[in-house]
CSV table of C-alpha atoms and ligand atoms in Angstrom, one decimal:
chain,number,residue,atom,x,y,z
A,1,UNK,CA,65.5,153.0,259.3
A,2,UNK,CA,64.6,155.1,262.4
A,3,UNK,CA,60.8,155.6,262.2
A,4,UNK,CA,60.4,157.4,265.5
A,5,UNK,CA,59.2,161.0,265.5
A,6,UNK,CA,60.8,163.5,267.8
A,7,UNK,CA,57.8,165.5,268.9
A,8,UNK,CA,57.4,168.5,271.2
A,9,UNK,CA,54.0,167.9,273.0
A,10,UNK,CA,51.2,170.4,272.1
A,11,UNK,CA,51.1,171.5,275.7
A,12,UNK,CA,54.5,173.2,275.2
A,13,UNK,CA,53.5,175.1,272.1
A,14,UNK,CA,51.7,177.8,274.1
A,15,UNK,CA,48.8,177.9,271.6
A,16,UNK,CA,45.8,176.4,273.3
A,17,UNK,CA,43.9,176.8,276.5
A,18,UNK,CA,44.1,173.2,277.7
A,19,UNK,CA,41.9,173.7,280.7
A,20,UNK,CA,38.8,173.4,278.6
A,21,UNK,CA,39.3,170.5,276.1
A,22,UNK,CA,39.1,169.9,273.2
A,23,UNK,CA,41.8,172.1,271.6
A,24,UNK,CA,40.0,174.1,269.0
A,25,UNK,CA,41.1,175.8,265.7
A,26,UNK,CA,38.3,177.7,264.0
A,27,UNK,CA,37.8,180.1,261.2
A,28,UNK,CA,36.6,180.4,257.7
A,29,UNK,CA,37.4,178.0,254.9
A,30,UNK,CA,38.8,181.0,253.0
A,31,UNK,CA,39.7,184.5,253.9
A,32,UNK,CA,37.5,186.6,251.6
A,33,UNK,CA,37.7,190.2,252.7
A,34,UNK,CA,39.1,192.1,255.6
A,35,UNK,CA,35.7,192.6,257.0
A,36,UNK,CA,34.7,188.9,256.9
A,37,UNK,CA,38.1,187.9,258.4
A,38,UNK,CA,37.7,190.4,261.3
A,39,UNK,CA,34.0,189.8,262.0
A,40,UNK,CA,34.5,186.0,262.1
A,41,UNK,CA,37.5,186.3,264.4
A,42,UNK,CA,35.6,188.7,266.7
A,43,UNK,CA,32.8,186.2,267.0
A,44,UNK,CA,35.1,183.4,267.8
A,45,UNK,CA,37.4,185.4,270.1
A,46,UNK,CA,34.3,186.4,272.2
A,47,UNK,CA,33.8,182.8,273.4
A,48,UNK,CA,37.4,182.0,274.0
A,49,UNK,CA,38.7,180.5,270.7
A,50,UNK,CA,42.5,181.1,270.7
A,51,UNK,CA,43.6,179.7,267.3
A,52,UNK,CA,42.2,181.1,264.1
A,53,UNK,CA,42.3,179.4,260.7
A,54,UNK,CA,41.7,180.9,257.2
A,55,UNK,CA,42.7,179.6,253.8
A,56,UNK,CA,44.6,182.1,251.7
A,57,UNK,CA,45.6,179.9,248.8
A,58,UNK,CA,42.8,177.5,248.0
A,59,UNK,CA,43.3,174.2,246.2
A,60,UNK,CA,40.2,173.9,244.0
A,61,UNK,CA,39.0,171.1,241.7
A,62,UNK,CA,38.0,173.4,238.9
A,63,UNK,CA,39.9,176.4,237.5
A,64,UNK,CA,37.8,179.5,237.7
A,65,UNK,CA,36.5,178.6,241.2
A,66,UNK,CA,37.5,181.0,244.0
A,67,UNK,CA,41.2,180.3,244.5
A,68,UNK,CA,41.8,182.4,247.5
A,69,UNK,CA,42.8,186.1,248.0
A,70,UNK,CA,46.6,185.3,248.1
A,71,UNK,CA,49.1,187.3,250.1
A,72,UNK,CA,46.8,190.2,251.0
A,73,UNK,CA,44.9,187.8,253.2
A,74,UNK,CA,48.1,187.4,255.3
A,75,UNK,CA,47.8,191.1,256.3
A,76,UNK,CA,44.3,190.4,257.6
A,77,UNK,CA,45.5,187.5,259.6
A,78,UNK,CA,48.2,189.6,261.1
A,79,UNK,CA,45.5,192.1,262.1
A,80,UNK,CA,43.5,189.3,263.8
A,81,UNK,CA,46.7,188.6,265.8
A,82,UNK,CA,47.2,192.2,266.7
A,83,UNK,CA,43.6,193.0,267.5
A,84,UNK,CA,42.5,189.8,269.3
A,85,UNK,CA,45.8,188.2,270.4
A,86,UNK,CA,44.8,185.0,268.6
A,87,UNK,CA,47.3,182.6,267.0
A,88,UNK,CA,46.7,182.4,263.3
A,89,UNK,CA,47.2,179.7,260.8
A,90,UNK,CA,46.8,179.0,257.1
A,91,UNK,CA,47.4,176.2,254.5
A,92,UNK,CA,50.7,176.1,252.7
A,93,UNK,CA,51.3,174.1,249.5
A,94,UNK,CA,54.7,175.3,248.3
A,95,UNK,CA,57.9,176.8,249.5
A,96,UNK,CA,56.7,180.3,248.3
A,97,UNK,CA,53.7,180.0,250.6
A,98,UNK,CA,55.9,179.2,253.6
A,99,UNK,CA,58.2,182.2,252.9
A,100,UNK,CA,55.2,184.5,252.7
A,101,UNK,CA,53.8,183.1,256.0
A,102,UNK,CA,57.2,183.7,257.7
A,103,UNK,CA,57.3,187.2,256.4
A,104,UNK,CA,53.8,188.0,257.8
A,105,UNK,CA,54.3,186.3,261.2
A,106,UNK,CA,51.8,183.5,260.7
A,107,UNK,CA,52.0,181.3,263.8
A,108,UNK,CA,51.2,177.9,262.5
A,109,UNK,CA,50.6,176.2,259.1
A,110,UNK,CA,48.8,173.1,257.9
A,111,UNK,CA,49.4,171.0,254.9
A,112,UNK,CA,46.3,170.2,252.9
A,113,UNK,CA,45.1,166.7,251.9
A,114,UNK,CA,46.1,167.1,248.3
A,115,UNK,CA,49.6,168.3,249.2
A,116,UNK,CA,50.2,165.5,251.7
A,117,UNK,CA,49.7,163.1,248.8
A,118,UNK,CA,52.7,164.7,247.0
A,119,UNK,CA,56.1,163.9,248.6
A,120,UNK,CA,57.9,166.4,246.3
A,121,UNK,CA,55.8,169.3,247.7
A,122,UNK,CA,56.0,168.0,251.3
A,123,UNK,CA,59.8,167.9,251.0
A,124,UNK,CA,59.9,171.4,249.5
A,125,UNK,CA,57.7,172.7,252.4
A,126,UNK,CA,59.8,170.9,255.0
A,127,UNK,CA,63.1,172.4,253.6
A,128,UNK,CA,61.5,175.9,253.7
A,129,UNK,CA,60.5,175.5,257.3
A,130,UNK,CA,63.9,174.2,258.3
A,131,UNK,CA,65.1,177.1,260.5
A,132,UNK,CA,61.8,178.1,261.9
A,133,UNK,CA,59.8,177.2,265.0
A,134,UNK,CA,56.4,177.1,263.3
A,135,UNK,CA,54.2,174.2,264.2
A,136,UNK,CA,52.9,172.2,261.3
A,137,UNK,CA,49.6,170.2,261.2
A,138,UNK,CA,49.5,167.6,258.4
A,139,UNK,CA,46.1,166.6,257.0
A,140,UNK,CA,45.7,163.0,255.9
A,141,UNK,CA,46.3,162.5,252.2
A,142,UNK,CA,43.1,162.3,250.0
A,143,UNK,CA,43.7,158.5,249.5
A,144,UNK,CA,43.6,156.1,252.4
A,145,UNK,CA,47.4,155.5,252.6
A,146,UNK,CA,48.7,155.7,256.1
A,147,UNK,CA,52.3,155.4,255.0
A,148,UNK,CA,52.0,158.5,252.8
A,149,UNK,CA,50.7,160.4,255.8
A,150,UNK,CA,53.5,159.1,258.0
A,151,UNK,CA,56.1,159.8,255.3
A,152,UNK,CA,55.0,163.5,255.3
A,153,UNK,CA,55.5,163.6,259.1
A,154,UNK,CA,58.9,162.0,258.7
A,155,UNK,CA,60.0,164.5,256.1
A,156,UNK,CA,59.0,167.4,258.3
A,157,UNK,CA,60.6,165.9,261.4
A,158,UNK,CA,63.9,165.3,259.6
A,159,UNK,CA,63.9,169.0,258.6
A,160,UNK,CA,63.7,169.8,262.3
A,161,UNK,CA,60.0,170.4,262.7
A,162,UNK,CA,59.2,169.1,266.1
A,163,UNK,CA,55.9,170.9,266.8
A,164,UNK,CA,54.0,168.5,264.6
A,165,UNK,CA,50.4,167.3,264.6
A,166,UNK,CA,47.9,165.7,262.3
A,167,UNK,CA,44.4,166.5,261.1
A,168,UNK,CA,42.1,163.7,260.2
A,169,UNK,CA,39.7,165.0,257.5
A,170,UNK,CA,38.5,161.8,256.0
A,171,UNK,CA,39.3,160.1,252.7
A,172,UNK,CA,38.0,160.4,249.1
A,173,UNK,CA,35.9,157.5,248.1
A,174,UNK,CA,33.8,156.4,245.2
A,175,UNK,CA,31.4,154.6,247.6
A,176,UNK,CA,28.0,156.1,248.2
A,177,UNK,CA,28.3,157.6,251.8
A,178,UNK,CA,26.5,160.4,253.5
A,179,UNK,CA,29.7,162.3,254.1
A,180,UNK,CA,31.9,164.3,251.8
A,181,UNK,CA,34.9,162.2,252.8
A,182,UNK,CA,35.0,158.8,254.4
A,183,UNK,CA,36.0,159.0,258.1
A,184,UNK,CA,37.9,155.7,258.3
A,185,UNK,CA,38.6,156.5,261.9
A,186,UNK,CA,40.9,153.5,262.3
A,187,UNK,CA,43.7,155.4,260.5
A,188,UNK,CA,43.8,158.2,263.1
A,189,UNK,CA,43.5,155.6,265.9
A,190,UNK,CA,46.5,153.8,264.5
A,191,UNK,CA,48.5,157.0,264.4
A,192,UNK,CA,47.6,157.7,268.0
A,193,UNK,CA,48.8,154.2,269.0
A,194,UNK,CA,52.1,154.5,267.0
A,195,UNK,CA,52.9,158.0,268.1
A,196,UNK,CA,51.3,158.7,271.5
A,197,UNK,CA,52.8,162.2,271.7
A,198,UNK,CA,51.5,163.3,268.3
A,199,UNK,CA,48.5,165.6,268.7
A,200,UNK,CA,45.5,164.4,266.6
A,201,UNK,CA,42.8,166.8,265.4
A,202,UNK,CA,39.6,166.0,263.6
A,203,UNK,CA,38.2,168.2,260.8
A,204,UNK,CA,34.5,167.4,261.0
A,205,UNK,CA,33.8,170.2,258.4
A,206,UNK,CA,35.6,168.6,255.5
A,207,UNK,CA,34.8,165.1,256.7
A,208,UNK,CA,31.0,165.7,256.8
A,209,UNK,CA,30.7,168.4,254.1
A,210,UNK,CA,27.4,169.6,255.7
A,211,UNK,CA,26.6,171.6,258.9
A,212,UNK,CA,24.4,168.8,260.3
A,213,UNK,CA,27.3,166.4,260.5
A,214,UNK,CA,29.7,168.6,262.3
A,215,UNK,CA,28.4,167.8,265.8
A,216,UNK,CA,28.1,164.0,265.5
A,217,UNK,CA,31.5,163.7,263.8
A,218,UNK,CA,33.1,165.9,266.5
A,219,UNK,CA,31.5,163.8,269.2
A,220,UNK,CA,32.8,160.7,267.6
A,221,UNK,CA,36.3,162.2,267.6
A,222,UNK,CA,36.0,163.0,271.3
A,223,UNK,CA,34.8,159.4,272.0
A,224,UNK,CA,38.0,158.2,270.3
A,225,UNK,CA,40.2,160.4,272.4
A,226,UNK,CA,41.2,163.0,269.8
A,227,UNK,CA,43.0,166.0,271.2
A,228,UNK,CA,41.3,168.7,269.2
A,229,UNK,CA,39.1,169.9,266.4
A,230,UNK,CA,39.6,172.1,263.3
A,231,UNK,CA,36.2,173.5,262.5
A,232,UNK,CA,35.2,175.9,259.7
A,233,UNK,CA,33.3,179.0,260.9
A,234,UNK,CA,32.1,182.0,258.9
A,235,UNK,CA,30.3,185.1,260.0
A,236,UNK,CA,27.8,184.6,257.1
A,237,UNK,CA,28.1,181.1,255.7
A,238,UNK,CA,25.4,181.5,253.1
A,239,UNK,CA,27.6,184.0,251.3
A,240,UNK,CA,30.8,182.0,251.7
A,241,UNK,CA,32.9,181.8,248.5
A,242,UNK,CA,34.0,178.2,249.3
A,243,UNK,CA,32.5,175.4,251.4
A,244,UNK,CA,29.3,177.4,252.2
A,245,UNK,CA,27.3,174.3,253.2
A,246,UNK,CA,29.6,173.1,256.0
A,247,UNK,CA,30.5,176.3,257.8
A,248,UNK,CA,28.9,177.3,261.1
A,249,UNK,CA,28.4,180.9,262.4
A,250,UNK,CA,30.5,181.4,265.5
A,251,UNK,CA,27.5,181.3,267.8
A,252,UNK,CA,26.5,177.8,266.4
A,253,UNK,CA,30.1,176.7,266.9
A,254,UNK,CA,29.9,177.8,270.5
A,255,UNK,CA,26.7,175.7,271.0
A,256,UNK,CA,28.2,172.8,269.2
A,257,UNK,CA,31.3,172.8,271.4
A,258,UNK,CA,29.2,173.1,274.5
A,259,UNK,CA,27.1,170.1,273.5
A,260,UNK,CA,30.2,167.8,273.3
A,261,UNK,CA,30.9,165.2,276.0
A,262,UNK,CA,34.7,165.2,276.3
A,263,UNK,CA,36.1,161.9,277.5
A,264,UNK,CA,39.0,161.9,279.9
A,265,UNK,CA,42.1,160.0,278.8
A,266,UNK,CA,42.8,158.5,282.2
A,267,UNK,CA,41.9,158.9,285.8
A,268,UNK,CA,43.4,158.3,289.3
A,269,UNK,CA,40.3,156.5,290.4
A,270,UNK,CA,41.6,153.2,291.9
A,271,UNK,CA,38.4,151.2,291.5
A,272,UNK,CA,38.2,152.1,287.8
A,273,UNK,CA,41.9,151.4,287.2
A,274,UNK,CA,41.7,148.0,289.1
A,275,UNK,CA,38.6,146.9,287.2
A,276,UNK,CA,40.0,148.0,283.8
A,277,UNK,CA,43.2,146.2,284.6
A,278,UNK,CA,41.4,142.9,285.4
A,279,UNK,CA,39.2,143.1,282.3
A,280,UNK,CA,42.3,143.8,280.1
A,281,UNK,CA,44.0,140.8,281.5
A,282,UNK,CA,41.0,138.7,280.6
A,283,UNK,CA,41.0,140.1,277.1
A,284,UNK,CA,44.8,139.2,276.8
A,285,UNK,CA,44.1,135.6,277.8
A,286,UNK,CA,41.2,135.3,275.3
A,287,UNK,CA,43.4,136.8,272.6
A,288,UNK,CA,46.1,134.2,273.3
A,289,UNK,CA,43.5,131.5,273.1
A,290,UNK,CA,42.2,132.9,269.9
A,291,UNK,CA,45.7,132.7,268.4
A,292,UNK,CA,46.2,129.1,269.5
A,293,UNK,CA,42.8,128.2,268.0
A,294,UNK,CA,43.7,130.0,264.7
A,295,UNK,CA,47.0,128.0,264.6
A,296,UNK,CA,45.2,124.7,265.2
A,297,UNK,CA,42.7,125.6,262.4
A,298,UNK,CA,45.5,126.5,260.1
A,299,UNK,CA,47.3,123.2,260.8
A,300,UNK,CA,44.2,121.3,259.8
A,301,UNK,CA,43.7,123.5,256.8
A,302,UNK,CA,47.2,122.7,255.6
A,303,UNK,CA,46.5,118.9,256.0
A,304,UNK,CA,43.5,119.3,253.8
A,305,UNK,CA,45.7,121.2,251.3
A,306,UNK,CA,48.0,118.1,251.3
A,307,UNK,CA,45.1,115.8,250.6
A,308,UNK,CA,43.7,118.0,247.8
A,309,UNK,CA,47.1,118.1,246.2
A,310,UNK,CA,47.4,114.3,246.4
A,311,UNK,CA,44.0,113.9,244.8
A,312,UNK,CA,44.3,116.7,242.3
A,313,UNK,CA,41.3,118.6,243.7
A,314,UNK,CA,40.9,122.4,243.3
A,315,UNK,CA,41.5,124.4,246.4
A,316,UNK,CA,38.4,126.6,246.6
A,317,UNK,CA,35.1,124.8,246.9
A,318,UNK,CA,32.7,127.7,246.8
A,319,UNK,CA,29.7,125.8,248.1
A,320,UNK,CA,31.7,124.6,251.2
A,321,UNK,CA,32.8,128.2,251.9
A,322,UNK,CA,29.2,129.6,251.4
A,323,UNK,CA,27.9,127.0,253.9
A,324,UNK,CA,30.6,127.8,256.5
A,325,UNK,CA,29.9,131.5,256.2
A,326,UNK,CA,26.1,131.3,256.4
A,327,UNK,CA,26.3,128.9,259.4
A,328,UNK,CA,28.7,131.2,261.2
A,329,UNK,CA,26.6,134.3,260.4
A,330,UNK,CA,23.6,132.4,261.9
A,331,UNK,CA,25.4,131.4,265.0
A,332,UNK,CA,27.0,134.8,265.4
A,333,UNK,CA,23.5,136.3,265.3
A,334,UNK,CA,22.5,134.2,268.3
A,335,UNK,CA,25.5,135.6,270.1
A,336,UNK,CA,24.7,139.2,269.2
A,337,UNK,CA,27.6,139.5,266.8
A,338,UNK,CA,26.7,141.4,263.6
A,339,UNK,CA,26.7,139.8,260.2
A,340,UNK,CA,29.3,142.4,259.1
A,341,UNK,CA,31.7,141.5,261.9
A,342,UNK,CA,31.4,137.7,261.4
A,343,UNK,CA,31.8,138.0,257.7
A,344,UNK,CA,34.9,140.2,258.1
A,345,UNK,CA,36.5,137.7,260.6
A,346,UNK,CA,35.7,134.6,258.6
A,347,UNK,CA,36.7,136.1,255.2
A,348,UNK,CA,40.1,136.9,256.7
A,349,UNK,CA,40.5,133.4,258.1
A,350,UNK,CA,39.3,131.8,254.8
A,351,UNK,CA,41.7,133.9,252.7
A,352,UNK,CA,44.6,132.9,254.9
A,353,UNK,CA,43.7,129.2,254.5
A,354,UNK,CA,43.4,129.5,250.8
A,355,UNK,CA,46.8,131.2,250.6
A,356,UNK,CA,48.4,128.4,252.8
A,357,UNK,CA,46.8,125.7,250.6
A,358,UNK,CA,48.0,127.5,247.4
A,359,UNK,CA,51.5,127.4,248.8
A,360,UNK,CA,51.2,123.7,249.4
A,361,UNK,CA,49.9,123.1,245.9
A,362,UNK,CA,52.8,125.2,244.4
A,363,UNK,CA,55.4,123.6,246.7
B,401,PEP,C1,40.8,173.4,254.1
B,401,PEP,O1,41.1,173.1,255.3
B,401,PEP,O2,40.4,174.5,253.8
B,401,PEP,C2,41.0,172.4,253.0
B,401,PEP,C3,41.2,172.7,251.8
B,401,PEP,O3,41.0,171.2,253.5
B,401,PEP,P1,41.5,169.7,252.8
B,401,PEP,O4,42.9,169.9,252.5
B,401,PEP,O5,41.2,168.8,254.0
B,401,PEP,O6,40.6,169.5,251.7
B,402,MN,MN1,37.1,174.3,253.3
């Protein structure tokens, strides 16, 4: 199956001012009133934000919570477009939402985390967008399943949506973490690697769930080379009808953006490129050596498996594994390698050995 995506680069969408990275989408969690929508847009427009977000239909956990103002909010977004010349976007979760957005001239839509997790809805949205030129940003699904995320991109792409991007907003977790959603940055990094043309945004607001985390999470996204940010901003967050604790007033968003160090993706500097090239070659050589060592280790482990089988001995000897791990953790510490890292590496190696020995026992 063809798993490539046919993407029009974000620089050709005509949405963002690329001269001052990152690309920024900002606006309230929800459109609440015409006044709130216009006041917030004015504050953001004043310091050069070009793309405005506001939720019109809100997916809420509990019935009876504020579920969005519905179609009337689209008229307010149209007014933002007319008055400030900003591009406007909102979340769609059904074909009906898409048709309403088309009717009101919404420039871009995003698919929320709960919807990305539902292929029926994603397909319905993709079909409704078929003959349009509207860019679509796909938030990660609530659960950490990269294939579900990619599947949504594929459905949209097959329906002809080529102005595609993703928004990393973190993943639901039952673990105790400081954030509202677990960042699991490696998922977005993997998407970047697989689809270099795909613009990747971070949503530090829903990831952090609190104002104080917006800056550090945004900086982390910049350090990882994300293209842009979607940040919630409200003219009066304390009165917000949804996500009050994570929204920034426009002025604080301006300061937050100014504080970011944006890393360049590449440079023409010859000295830098030569040094990086040499260091990467050294890494490649070490990686090959590591693989050879792992293979030798596995060969020995299989021999041990054969002996265990011949003498009818159980595969896992817990005390032996505990002593390997604690000795490696101790040595690792001397080399400045964290316990977490050493444990992860050796657990993976041990699991593969046990699997191989199991196969020998069964064979
Ligand atoms: C939102 O962006 O307002 C939203 C509901 O986000 P998510 O789908 O990431 O929860
Ligand atoms: Mn929100």
